GROMACS .gro file of C-alpha atoms in nm:
model
  136
    1MET     CA    1   1.173   0.137   0.997
    2ASN     CA    2   1.344   0.223   0.665
    3TYR     CA    3   1.138   0.355   0.355
    4ASP     CA    4   1.143   0.009   0.132
    5THR     CA    5   1.037  -0.154   0.415
    6PHE     CA    6   0.757   0.092   0.520
    7ILE     CA    7   0.660   0.028   0.126
    8ASP     CA    8   0.707  -0.313   0.149
    9GLN     CA    9   0.464  -0.364   0.420
   10VAL     CA   10   0.205  -0.143   0.273
   11SER     CA   11   0.279  -0.324  -0.047
   12GLN     CA   12   0.182  -0.662   0.052
   13ARG     CA   13  -0.105  -0.603   0.301
   14THR     CA   14  -0.245  -0.378  -0.006
   15ARG     CA   15  -0.185  -0.636  -0.277
   16ALA     CA   16  -0.054  -0.370  -0.497
   17PRO     CA   17   0.285  -0.331  -0.670
   18SER     CA   18   0.541  -0.090  -0.505
   19GLU     CA   19   0.507   0.210  -0.753
   20ARG     CA   20   0.094   0.222  -0.653
   21ALA     CA   21   0.203   0.133  -0.286
   22VAL     CA   22   0.425   0.479  -0.285
   23GLU     CA   23   0.083   0.652  -0.417
   24LEU     CA   24  -0.131   0.520  -0.165
   25THR     CA   25   0.069   0.612   0.079
   26ARG     CA   26   0.172   0.974   0.032
   27ALA     CA   27  -0.203   0.981  -0.024
   28VAL     CA   28  -0.319   0.896   0.261
   29LEU     CA   29  -0.036   1.065   0.483
   30GLU     CA   30  -0.157   1.412   0.328
   31THR     CA   31  -0.445   1.301   0.432
   32PHE     CA   32  -0.365   1.263   0.784
   33ALA     CA   33  -0.124   1.555   0.763
   34GLU     CA   34  -0.481   1.806   0.705
   35ARG     CA   35  -0.653   1.619   0.954
   36LEU     CA   36  -0.368   1.666   1.242
   37THR     CA   37  -0.225   1.963   1.417
   38GLY     CA   38   0.044   2.110   1.282
   39GLY     CA   39   0.253   1.997   1.610
   40GLU     CA   40   0.096   1.606   1.611
   41VAL     CA   41   0.245   1.600   1.238
   42LEU     CA   42   0.609   1.717   1.336
   43ASP     CA   43   0.595   1.394   1.631
   44LEU     CA   44   0.456   1.182   1.392
   45ALA     CA   45   0.668   1.270   1.084
   46ALA     CA   46   1.019   1.255   1.344
   47GLN     CA   47   0.932   0.885   1.352
   48LEU     CA   48   0.922   0.832   1.034
   49PRO     CA   49   1.213   0.734   0.725
   50LYS     CA   50   1.323   1.091   0.522
   51PRO     CA   51   1.073   1.035   0.219
   52LEU     CA   52   0.784   0.996   0.460
   53GLN     CA   53   0.895   1.326   0.632
   54LEU     CA   54   0.863   1.495   0.352
   55VAL     CA   55   0.487   1.392   0.241
   56LEU     CA   56   0.400   1.529   0.642
   57LYS     CA   57   0.590   1.859   0.632
   58PRO     CA   58   0.321   2.055   0.809
   59SER     CA   59   0.256   2.412   0.644
   60PRO     CA   60   0.050   2.713   0.809
   61ARG     CA   61  -0.242   2.585   0.635
   62THR     CA   62  -0.205   2.247   0.885
   63GLU     CA   63  -0.122   2.424   1.154
   64GLN     CA   64  -0.495   2.372   1.265
   65ALA     CA   65  -0.731   2.038   1.199
   66ASP     CA   66  -0.960   2.008   0.991
   67ARG     CA   67  -1.209   1.803   1.087
   68PHE     CA   68  -1.335   1.559   0.890
   69GLY     CA   69  -1.493   1.216   0.958
   70ALA     CA   70  -1.371   0.886   0.835
   71THR     CA   71  -1.576   0.875   0.501
   72GLU     CA   72  -1.419   1.220   0.383
   73PHE     CA   73  -1.067   1.095   0.484
   74VAL     CA   74  -1.137   0.774   0.262
   75ALA     CA   75  -1.282   0.991  -0.020
   76ARG     CA   76  -1.008   1.246  -0.016
   77VAL     CA   77  -0.722   0.937  -0.010
   78ALA     CA   78  -0.957   0.779  -0.287
   79LEU     CA   79  -0.940   1.136  -0.467
   80ARG     CA   80  -0.560   1.194  -0.457
   81ALA     CA   81  -0.479   0.884  -0.509
   82ASP     CA   82  -0.711   0.826  -0.864
   83VAL     CA   83  -0.931   0.501  -0.684
   84GLU     CA   84  -1.267   0.384  -0.615
   85GLU     CA   85  -1.326   0.386  -0.220
   86PRO     CA   86  -1.308   0.043  -0.186
   87VAL     CA   87  -0.949   0.028  -0.245
   88ALA     CA   88  -0.883   0.361  -0.027
   89ARG     CA   89  -1.026   0.217   0.242
   90ASP     CA   90  -0.803  -0.094   0.244
   91ALA     CA   91  -0.510   0.162   0.157
   92VAL     CA   92  -0.580   0.350   0.502
   93ARG     CA   93  -0.615   0.037   0.659
   94ALA     CA   94  -0.320  -0.063   0.550
   95VAL     CA   95  -0.072   0.276   0.627
   96PHE     CA   96  -0.243   0.288   0.950
   97THR     CA   97  -0.126  -0.029   1.046
   98THR     CA   98   0.205   0.003   0.936
   99LEU     CA   99   0.265   0.355   1.092
  100ARG     CA  100   0.154   0.124   1.431
  101GLU     CA  101   0.480  -0.051   1.301
  102ALA     CA  102   0.696   0.172   1.246
  103ILE     CA  103   0.632   0.392   1.542
  104SER     CA  104   0.639   0.411   1.898
  105GLY     CA  105   0.310   0.249   2.030
  106GLY     CA  106   0.258   0.636   2.238
  107GLU     CA  107   0.288   0.809   1.931
  108PHE     CA  108   0.031   0.577   1.789
  109ASP     CA  109  -0.207   0.634   2.063
  110ASP     CA  110  -0.117   1.053   2.029
  111VAL     CA  111  -0.198   1.025   1.712
  112ALA     CA  112  -0.495   0.787   1.738
  113THR     CA  113  -0.681   0.968   2.010
  114GLN     CA  114  -0.684   1.299   1.799
  115LEU     CA  115  -0.953   1.111   1.553
  116PRO     CA  116  -1.339   1.089   1.617
  117ARG     CA  117  -1.483   0.760   1.693
  118ASP     CA  118  -1.623   0.730   1.335
  119TYR     CA  119  -1.203   0.644   1.214
  120ARG     CA  120  -1.165   0.319   1.453
  121GLN     CA  121  -1.330   0.130   1.131
  122LEU     CA  122  -1.026   0.256   0.979
  123VAL     CA  123  -0.812   0.244   1.326
  124GLU     CA  124  -0.844  -0.038   1.496
  125PRO     CA  125  -0.746  -0.281   1.297
  126ALA     CA  126  -0.452  -0.165   1.315
  127MET     CA  127  -0.440  -0.236   1.692
  128ALA     CA  128  -0.532  -0.557   1.674
  129PRO     CA  129  -0.376  -0.850   1.813
  130GLY     CA  130  -0.171  -1.070   1.454
  131ALA     CA  131  -0.204  -0.710   1.291
  132THR     CA  132   0.141  -0.708   1.247
  133LEU     CA  133   0.283  -0.914   0.950
  134ARG     CA  134   0.541  -1.215   0.968
  135ARG     CA  135   0.852  -1.103   0.948
  136GLY     CA  136   1.032  -1.449   0.778
   0.00000   0.00000   0.00000
């Protein structure tokens, strides 16, 4: 999946303009990079378009996963994107669903297994049948 398609999918899912979808995507991926181990961040980034790879670029401080729950994840996204938490929660679901389409199933499973049970409400919509947008 190319960058424009990724952003378009997030835009459609969040019903936000493209510029806002870029901000939301960046906020979710930056937070995700904090939550995953550095190696998993690299594996994920390798399957994404170049502009999104740059967002996920691990640093020495992100080598170890920062352990925080789903509520904190959404709060961090809300702060980064300067939106209310319900908007951030929808954005997280939209980006996870779009990631599911953009990367291999095996890689998505690897990423999902690093997340604790309280993330299910955010990740499961991406795994549900029919979660992908219909291509017209």
